[in-house]
mmCIF file of N, CA and C in Angstrom:
data_model
loop_
_atom_site.group_PDB
_atom_site.id
_atom_site.type_symbol
_atom_site.label_atom_id
_atom_site.label_comp_id
_atom_site.label_asym_id
_atom_site.label_seq_id
_atom_site.Cartn_x
_atom_site.Cartn_y
_atom_site.Cartn_z
ATOM 1 N N MET A 346 -75.565 15.807 -126.829
ATOM 2 C CA MET A 346 -76.429 16.782 -126.124
ATOM 3 C C MET A 346 -77.193 17.426 -126.714
ATOM 4 N N ARG A 347 -76.526 17.606 -128.052
ATOM 5 C CA ARG A 347 -77.997 18.334 -129.030
ATOM 6 C C ARG A 347 -79.168 17.747 -129.695
ATOM 7 N N LEU A 348 -78.989 16.036 -129.233
ATOM 8 C CA LEU A 348 -79.916 15.189 -129.441
ATOM 9 C C LEU A 348 -80.665 15.267 -128.387
ATOM 10 N N ALA A 349 -80.201 15.009 -127.194
ATOM 11 C CA ALA A 349 -81.249 15.556 -126.036
ATOM 12 C C ALA A 349 -82.053 16.186 -125.821
ATOM 13 N N ALA A 350 -81.320 17.617 -126.278
ATOM 14 C CA ALA A 350 -82.255 19.371 -126.470
ATOM 15 C C ALA A 350 -83.172 18.852 -127.537
ATOM 16 N N GLN A 351 -83.187 18.177 -128.531
ATOM 17 C CA GLN A 351 -84.009 18.034 -129.215
ATOM 18 C C GLN A 351 -85.165 17.210 -129.218
ATOM 19 N N ALA A 352 -84.929 15.997 -128.382
ATOM 20 C CA ALA A 352 -85.540 15.350 -127.362
ATOM 21 C C ALA A 352 -86.561 16.005 -126.414
ATOM 22 N N ARG A 353 -85.849 16.447 -125.779
ATOM 23 C CA ARG A 353 -86.728 17.623 -124.570
ATOM 24 C C ARG A 353 -87.435 18.680 -124.847
ATOM 25 N N GLU A 354 -87.435 18.941 -126.387
ATOM 26 C CA GLU A 354 -88.318 20.238 -126.828
ATOM 27 C C GLU A 354 -90.070 19.171 -127.185
ATOM 28 N N TYR A 355 -89.657 17.853 -128.068
ATOM 29 C CA TYR A 355 -90.450 16.893 -128.584
ATOM 30 C C TYR A 355 -91.150 16.601 -127.112
ATOM 31 N N ILE A 356 -90.355 15.935 -125.953
ATOM 32 C CA ILE A 356 -91.696 16.004 -124.722
ATOM 33 C C ILE A 356 -92.144 16.883 -124.322
ATOM 34 N N LYS A 357 -91.590 18.105 -124.027
ATOM 35 C CA LYS A 357 -92.548 19.365 -123.922
ATOM 36 C C LYS A 357 -94.054 19.575 -124.874
ATOM 37 N N GLN A 358 -93.827 19.070 -125.372
ATOM 38 C CA GLN A 358 -94.844 19.208 -126.867
ATOM 39 C C GLN A 358 -95.587 18.321 -126.724
ATOM 40 N N GLY A 359 -95.785 16.936 -126.005
ATOM 41 C CA GLY A 359 -96.264 15.957 -125.637
ATOM 42 C C GLY A 359 -95.995 14.769 -127.182
ATOM 43 N N ARG A 360 -94.869 14.923 -127.657
ATOM 44 C CA ARG A 360 -94.693 14.285 -129.253
ATOM 45 C C ARG A 360 -93.477 13.244 -128.611
ATOM 46 N N PHE A 361 -94.127 12.183 -127.660
ATOM 47 C CA PHE A 361 -93.324 11.044 -127.601
ATOM 48 C C PHE A 361 -92.355 10.251 -128.465
ATOM 49 N N LYS A 362 -93.900 10.002 -129.450
ATOM 50 C CA LYS A 362 -93.072 9.167 -130.495
ATOM 51 C C LYS A 362 -92.064 9.403 -131.189
ATOM 52 N N GLU A 363 -91.960 10.613 -131.659
ATOM 53 C CA GLU A 363 -91.146 11.553 -131.966
ATOM 54 C C GLU A 363 -89.719 11.784 -131.144
ATOM 55 N N ALA A 364 -89.805 11.948 -129.886
ATOM 56 C CA ALA A 364 -88.850 12.188 -128.950
ATOM 57 C C ALA A 364 -88.152 10.567 -128.656
ATOM 58 N N ASP A 365 -88.674 9.540 -128.743
ATOM 59 C CA ASP A 365 -88.125 8.215 -128.515
ATOM 60 C C ASP A 365 -86.782 7.707 -129.190
ATOM 61 N N PRO A 366 -87.047 7.783 -130.776
ATOM 62 C CA PRO A 366 -86.086 7.142 -131.423
ATOM 63 C C PRO A 366 -84.835 8.424 -131.470
ATOM 64 N N ILE A 367 -84.916 9.676 -131.095
ATOM 65 C CA ILE A 367 -84.084 10.295 -130.842
ATOM 66 C C ILE A 367 -82.961 10.238 -129.720
ATOM 67 N N LEU A 368 -83.881 9.851 -128.594
ATOM 68 C CA LEU A 368 -83.202 9.187 -127.446
ATOM 69 C C LEU A 368 -82.812 8.082 -127.337
ATOM 70 N N GLN A 369 -82.631 7.220 -127.911
ATOM 71 C CA GLN A 369 -82.422 5.761 -128.364
ATOM 72 C C GLN A 369 -81.074 6.341 -129.209
ATOM 73 N N LYS A 370 -80.820 7.001 -130.095
ATOM 74 C CA LYS A 370 -79.836 7.422 -130.599
ATOM 75 C C LYS A 370 -78.922 7.906 -130.019
ATOM 76 N N ALA A 371 -79.326 8.659 -129.268
ATOM 77 C CA ALA A 371 -78.474 9.391 -128.108
ATOM 78 C C ALA A 371 -77.759 8.492 -127.250
ATOM 79 N N LEU A 372 -78.337 7.659 -126.582
ATOM 80 C CA LEU A 372 -78.356 6.660 -125.905
ATOM 81 C C LEU A 372 -76.894 6.060 -126.565
ATOM 82 N N ALA A 373 -77.127 4.998 -128.251
ATOM 83 C CA ALA A 373 -76.361 3.998 -128.909
ATOM 84 C C ALA A 373 -75.435 4.917 -129.169
ATOM 85 N N MET A 374 -75.524 6.332 -128.990
ATOM 86 C CA MET A 374 -73.709 7.176 -129.449
ATOM 87 C C MET A 374 -72.782 7.583 -128.239
ATOM 88 N N ASP A 375 -73.768 7.276 -126.890
ATOM 89 C CA ASP A 375 -73.428 7.489 -125.589
ATOM 90 C C ASP A 375 -74.394 7.114 -124.561
ATOM 91 N N PRO A 376 -73.954 6.072 -123.885
ATOM 92 C CA PRO A 376 -74.754 5.329 -123.152
ATOM 93 C C PRO A 376 -74.811 6.026 -121.755
ATOM 94 N N GLY A 377 -73.568 6.645 -121.475
ATOM 95 C CA GLY A 377 -73.155 7.571 -120.313
ATOM 96 C C GLY A 377 -73.899 8.964 -120.286
ATOM 97 N N CYS A 378 -74.742 9.220 -120.982
ATOM 98 C CA CYS A 378 -75.163 10.306 -121.508
ATOM 99 C C CYS A 378 -76.258 10.355 -120.225
ATOM 100 N N ALA A 379 -75.899 11.242 -119.065
ATOM 101 C CA ALA A 379 -76.849 11.757 -118.079
ATOM 102 C C ALA A 379 -78.096 12.191 -118.621
ATOM 103 N N SER A 380 -78.269 13.634 -119.088
ATOM 104 C CA SER A 380 -79.640 14.151 -119.888
ATOM 105 C C SER A 380 -80.503 13.127 -120.628
ATOM 106 N N ALA A 381 -79.860 12.531 -121.581
ATOM 107 C CA ALA A 381 -80.589 11.376 -122.737
ATOM 108 C C ALA A 381 -80.929 10.405 -121.412
ATOM 109 N N THR A 382 -80.294 9.940 -120.603
ATOM 110 C CA THR A 382 -80.824 8.638 -119.794
ATOM 111 C C THR A 382 -82.523 8.997 -118.891
ATOM 112 N N TYR A 383 -82.029 10.298 -118.682
ATOM 113 C CA TYR A 383 -82.759 11.373 -117.879
ATOM 114 C C TYR A 383 -83.694 11.850 -118.594
ATOM 115 N N LEU A 384 -83.539 12.436 -119.518
ATOM 116 C CA LEU A 384 -85.212 12.292 -120.688
ATOM 117 C C LEU A 384 -85.860 10.867 -120.595
ATOM 118 N N ARG A 385 -85.158 9.913 -120.982
ATOM 119 C CA ARG A 385 -85.549 8.349 -121.267
ATOM 120 C C ARG A 385 -86.348 8.470 -119.942
ATOM 121 N N GLY A 386 -86.297 8.170 -119.051
ATOM 122 C CA GLY A 386 -86.928 8.273 -117.454
ATOM 123 C C GLY A 386 -88.352 9.289 -117.738
ATOM 124 N N ILE A 387 -88.282 10.232 -117.962
ATOM 125 C CA ILE A 387 -88.983 11.353 -118.261
ATOM 126 C C ILE A 387 -90.349 10.478 -119.363
ATOM 127 N N LEU A 388 -89.640 10.048 -120.440
ATOM 128 C CA LEU A 388 -90.793 10.257 -121.589
ATOM 129 C C LEU A 388 -91.825 8.702 -121.495
ATOM 130 N N LEU A 389 -90.707 7.353 -120.744
ATOM 131 C CA LEU A 389 -91.292 6.630 -120.169
ATOM 132 C C LEU A 389 -92.437 6.585 -119.051
ATOM 133 N N TYR A 390 -91.912 7.679 -118.167
ATOM 134 C CA TYR A 390 -93.004 8.053 -116.868
ATOM 135 C C TYR A 390 -94.410 8.489 -117.518
ATOM 136 N N ARG A 391 -94.283 9.589 -118.390
ATOM 137 C CA ARG A 391 -95.397 10.212 -119.301
ATOM 138 C C ARG A 391 -95.787 8.986 -120.291
ATOM 139 N N GLN A 392 -95.665 7.932 -120.210
ATOM 140 C CA GLN A 392 -96.221 6.846 -121.009
ATOM 141 C C GLN A 392 -96.581 5.857 -120.186
ATOM 142 N N ASP A 393 -96.560 6.006 -118.966
ATOM 143 C CA ASP A 393 -97.034 5.091 -117.675
ATOM 144 C C ASP A 393 -96.088 4.111 -117.933
ATOM 145 N N GLN A 394 -95.303 3.694 -117.871
ATOM 146 C CA GLN A 394 -94.356 2.982 -117.759
ATOM 147 C C GLN A 394 -93.155 2.899 -116.542
ATOM 148 N N LEU A 395 -93.530 2.624 -115.440
ATOM 149 C CA LEU A 395 -92.902 3.109 -114.352
ATOM 150 C C LEU A 395 -91.815 1.955 -114.243
ATOM 151 N N ALA A 396 -91.713 0.889 -114.584
ATOM 152 C CA ALA A 396 -90.586 0.009 -114.069
ATOM 153 C C ALA A 396 -89.538 0.475 -115.122
ATOM 154 N N GLY A 397 -89.901 0.612 -116.206
ATOM 155 C CA GLY A 397 -89.110 1.243 -117.220
ATOM 156 C C GLY A 397 -88.271 2.826 -116.808
ATOM 157 N N ALA A 398 -89.082 3.425 -116.244
ATOM 158 C CA ALA A 398 -88.667 4.707 -115.957
ATOM 159 C C ALA A 398 -87.755 4.360 -114.723
ATOM 160 N N ARG A 399 -88.161 3.710 -114.113
ATOM 161 C CA ARG A 399 -87.541 3.838 -112.279
ATOM 162 C C ARG A 399 -86.058 2.994 -112.919
ATOM 163 N N LYS A 400 -85.562 2.438 -114.109
ATOM 164 C CA LYS A 400 -84.868 1.889 -114.614
ATOM 165 C C LYS A 400 -84.043 2.980 -114.804
ATOM 166 N N ALA A 401 -84.450 3.667 -115.494
ATOM 167 C CA ALA A 401 -83.741 5.115 -116.342
ATOM 168 C C ALA A 401 -83.238 6.428 -114.995
ATOM 169 N N PHE A 402 -84.044 6.300 -114.157
ATOM 170 C CA PHE A 402 -83.509 7.618 -113.324
ATOM 171 C C PHE A 402 -82.549 6.835 -112.127
ATOM 172 N N GLU A 403 -82.855 5.593 -111.737
ATOM 173 C CA GLU A 403 -81.406 4.953 -111.691
ATOM 174 C C GLU A 403 -80.168 4.920 -112.389
ATOM 175 N N ALA A 404 -80.603 4.754 -113.301
ATOM 176 C CA ALA A 404 -79.267 4.772 -114.220
ATOM 177 C C ALA A 404 -78.778 6.316 -114.078
ATOM 178 N N THR A 405 -79.537 7.322 -114.361
ATOM 179 C CA THR A 405 -79.087 8.768 -114.383
ATOM 180 C C THR A 405 -78.261 8.675 -112.901
ATOM 181 N N LEU A 406 -78.944 8.601 -111.680
ATOM 182 C CA LEU A 406 -77.842 8.496 -110.084
ATOM 183 C C LEU A 406 -76.415 7.812 -110.549
ATOM 184 N N ALA A 407 -76.367 6.862 -110.770
ATOM 185 C CA ALA A 407 -75.325 6.534 -111.226
ATOM 186 C C ALA A 407 -74.161 6.914 -111.805
ATOM 187 N N VAL A 408 -74.439 7.774 -112.896
ATOM 188 C CA VAL A 408 -73.526 8.931 -113.386
ATOM 189 C C VAL A 408 -73.594 10.297 -112.610
ATOM 190 N N THR A 409 -74.861 10.750 -111.867
ATOM 191 C CA THR A 409 -75.046 11.640 -111.295
ATOM 192 C C THR A 409 -75.859 11.632 -109.990
ATOM 193 N N PRO A 410 -75.100 11.028 -108.917
ATOM 194 C CA PRO A 410 -75.873 11.072 -107.837
ATOM 195 C C PRO A 410 -76.736 11.809 -107.083
ATOM 196 N N ASP A 411 -76.044 12.738 -107.577
ATOM 197 C CA ASP A 411 -76.941 14.093 -106.643
ATOM 198 C C ASP A 411 -78.229 15.131 -107.281
ATOM 199 N N HIS A 412 -78.384 14.685 -108.385
ATOM 200 C CA HIS A 412 -79.007 14.897 -109.406
ATOM 201 C C HIS A 412 -80.636 15.120 -108.935
ATOM 202 N N VAL A 413 -80.938 16.601 -108.544
ATOM 203 C CA VAL A 413 -82.184 16.715 -107.478
ATOM 204 C C VAL A 413 -83.321 16.566 -108.669
ATOM 205 N N PRO A 414 -83.598 16.769 -109.243
ATOM 206 C CA PRO A 414 -84.579 16.412 -110.591
ATOM 207 C C PRO A 414 -85.438 15.452 -110.448
ATOM 208 N N THR A 415 -83.759 13.931 -110.707
ATOM 209 C CA THR A 415 -83.494 12.337 -110.953
ATOM 210 C C THR A 415 -84.265 11.872 -109.431
ATOM 211 N N LEU A 416 -83.745 12.688 -108.162
ATOM 212 C CA LEU A 416 -84.046 11.576 -107.216
ATOM 213 C C LEU A 416 -85.648 12.258 -106.958
ATOM 214 N N ASN A 417 -86.111 13.658 -107.193
ATOM 215 C CA ASN A 417 -87.543 13.748 -107.085
ATOM 216 C C ASN A 417 -88.729 12.927 -107.891
ATOM 217 N N ASN A 418 -87.960 12.632 -109.167
ATOM 218 C CA ASN A 418 -88.781 11.584 -110.251
ATOM 219 C C ASN A 418 -88.934 10.256 -110.124
ATOM 220 N N LEU A 419 -87.661 10.017 -109.427
ATOM 221 C CA LEU A 419 -87.220 8.774 -108.573
ATOM 222 C C LEU A 419 -88.261 8.733 -107.538
ATOM 223 N N ALA A 420 -88.166 9.302 -106.820
ATOM 224 C CA ALA A 420 -89.498 9.173 -105.347
ATOM 225 C C ALA A 420 -90.859 9.405 -106.018
ATOM 226 N N ILE A 421 -91.293 9.981 -106.523
ATOM 227 C CA ILE A 421 -92.516 9.596 -107.577
ATOM 228 C C ILE A 421 -92.929 8.782 -107.571
ATOM 229 N N VAL A 422 -92.037 7.905 -108.662
ATOM 230 C CA VAL A 422 -92.633 6.393 -109.630
ATOM 231 C C VAL A 422 -92.045 5.442 -108.216
ATOM 232 N N LEU A 423 -91.511 5.346 -107.304
ATOM 233 C CA LEU A 423 -91.307 4.582 -106.081
ATOM 234 C C LEU A 423 -92.863 4.574 -105.447
ATOM 235 N N TYR A 424 -93.095 5.741 -105.268
ATOM 236 C CA TYR A 424 -94.770 6.165 -104.422
ATOM 237 C C TYR A 424 -95.313 5.278 -105.022
ATOM 238 N N GLN A 425 -95.566 5.346 -106.698
ATOM 239 C CA GLN A 425 -96.213 5.320 -107.090
ATOM 240 C C GLN A 425 -96.629 3.355 -107.184
ATOM 241 N N GLN A 426 -95.558 3.047 -107.281
ATOM 242 C CA GLN A 426 -95.047 1.291 -107.266
ATOM 243 C C GLN A 426 -95.048 1.308 -105.679
ATOM 244 N N LYS A 427 -95.825 1.826 -104.862
ATOM 245 C CA LYS A 427 -96.257 1.489 -103.598
ATOM 246 C C LYS A 427 -95.198 1.351 -102.099
ATOM 247 N N GLN A 428 -93.925 1.973 -103.161
ATOM 248 C CA GLN A 428 -92.846 1.424 -102.167
ATOM 249 C C GLN A 428 -92.351 3.130 -101.125
ATOM 250 N N VAL A 429 -93.056 2.978 -100.440
ATOM 251 C CA VAL A 429 -93.492 4.691 -99.694
ATOM 252 C C VAL A 429 -92.045 4.531 -98.815
ATOM 253 N N PRO A 430 -91.269 3.936 -97.686
ATOM 254 C CA PRO A 430 -90.322 4.108 -97.450
ATOM 255 C C PRO A 430 -89.161 4.202 -98.523
ATOM 256 N N ALA A 431 -88.884 3.648 -99.535
ATOM 257 C CA ALA A 431 -88.302 4.207 -100.638
ATOM 258 C C ALA A 431 -88.570 5.405 -100.940
ATOM 259 N N ALA A 432 -89.321 5.321 -101.374
ATOM 260 C CA ALA A 432 -90.042 7.050 -101.803
ATOM 261 C C ALA A 432 -89.348 7.771 -100.937
ATOM 262 N N LEU A 433 -89.695 8.216 -100.032
ATOM 263 C CA LEU A 433 -89.303 8.978 -98.679
ATOM 264 C C LEU A 433 -87.779 9.312 -98.756
ATOM 265 N N ASN A 434 -87.276 8.002 -98.800
ATOM 266 C CA ASN A 434 -85.985 8.029 -98.720
ATOM 267 C C ASN A 434 -85.018 9.159 -99.982
ATOM 268 N N GLN A 435 -85.742 8.988 -101.064
ATOM 269 C CA GLN A 435 -85.421 10.032 -101.990
ATOM 270 C C GLN A 435 -85.817 11.247 -102.346
ATOM 271 N N TYR A 436 -86.993 11.163 -101.716
ATOM 272 C CA TYR A 436 -87.250 12.669 -101.549
ATOM 273 C C TYR A 436 -86.439 13.332 -100.217
ATOM 274 N N ASP A 437 -85.591 12.570 -99.443
ATOM 275 C CA ASP A 437 -85.000 13.421 -98.598
ATOM 276 C C ASP A 437 -83.677 13.224 -99.024
ATOM 277 N N ARG A 438 -83.849 12.770 -99.990
ATOM 278 C CA ARG A 438 -82.036 13.118 -100.666
ATOM 279 C C ARG A 438 -82.137 14.177 -101.710
ATOM 280 N N ALA A 439 -83.390 14.518 -102.443
ATOM 281 C CA ALA A 439 -83.733 15.674 -103.012
ATOM 282 C C ALA A 439 -83.293 16.768 -102.175
#
């Protein structure tokens, strides 16, 4: 969790190159860490890597199925991937 918090600050500051290795280390230590997985999705989304962001958000939902920010962000990614019905479903769940 400490690494995820540090990565969160870097992401807020737009320092994606610094955040990425920290998140990779956090996920190597605990692959099921929902916070690190969610932040990885945010990082990938901010770098316009929609497919990777989608996978990260879906992995987060596997651990925490009702996490509203993840549902919302997944809906945004799906909409940008022109999957409107799936996006609307995620918005409804959120």
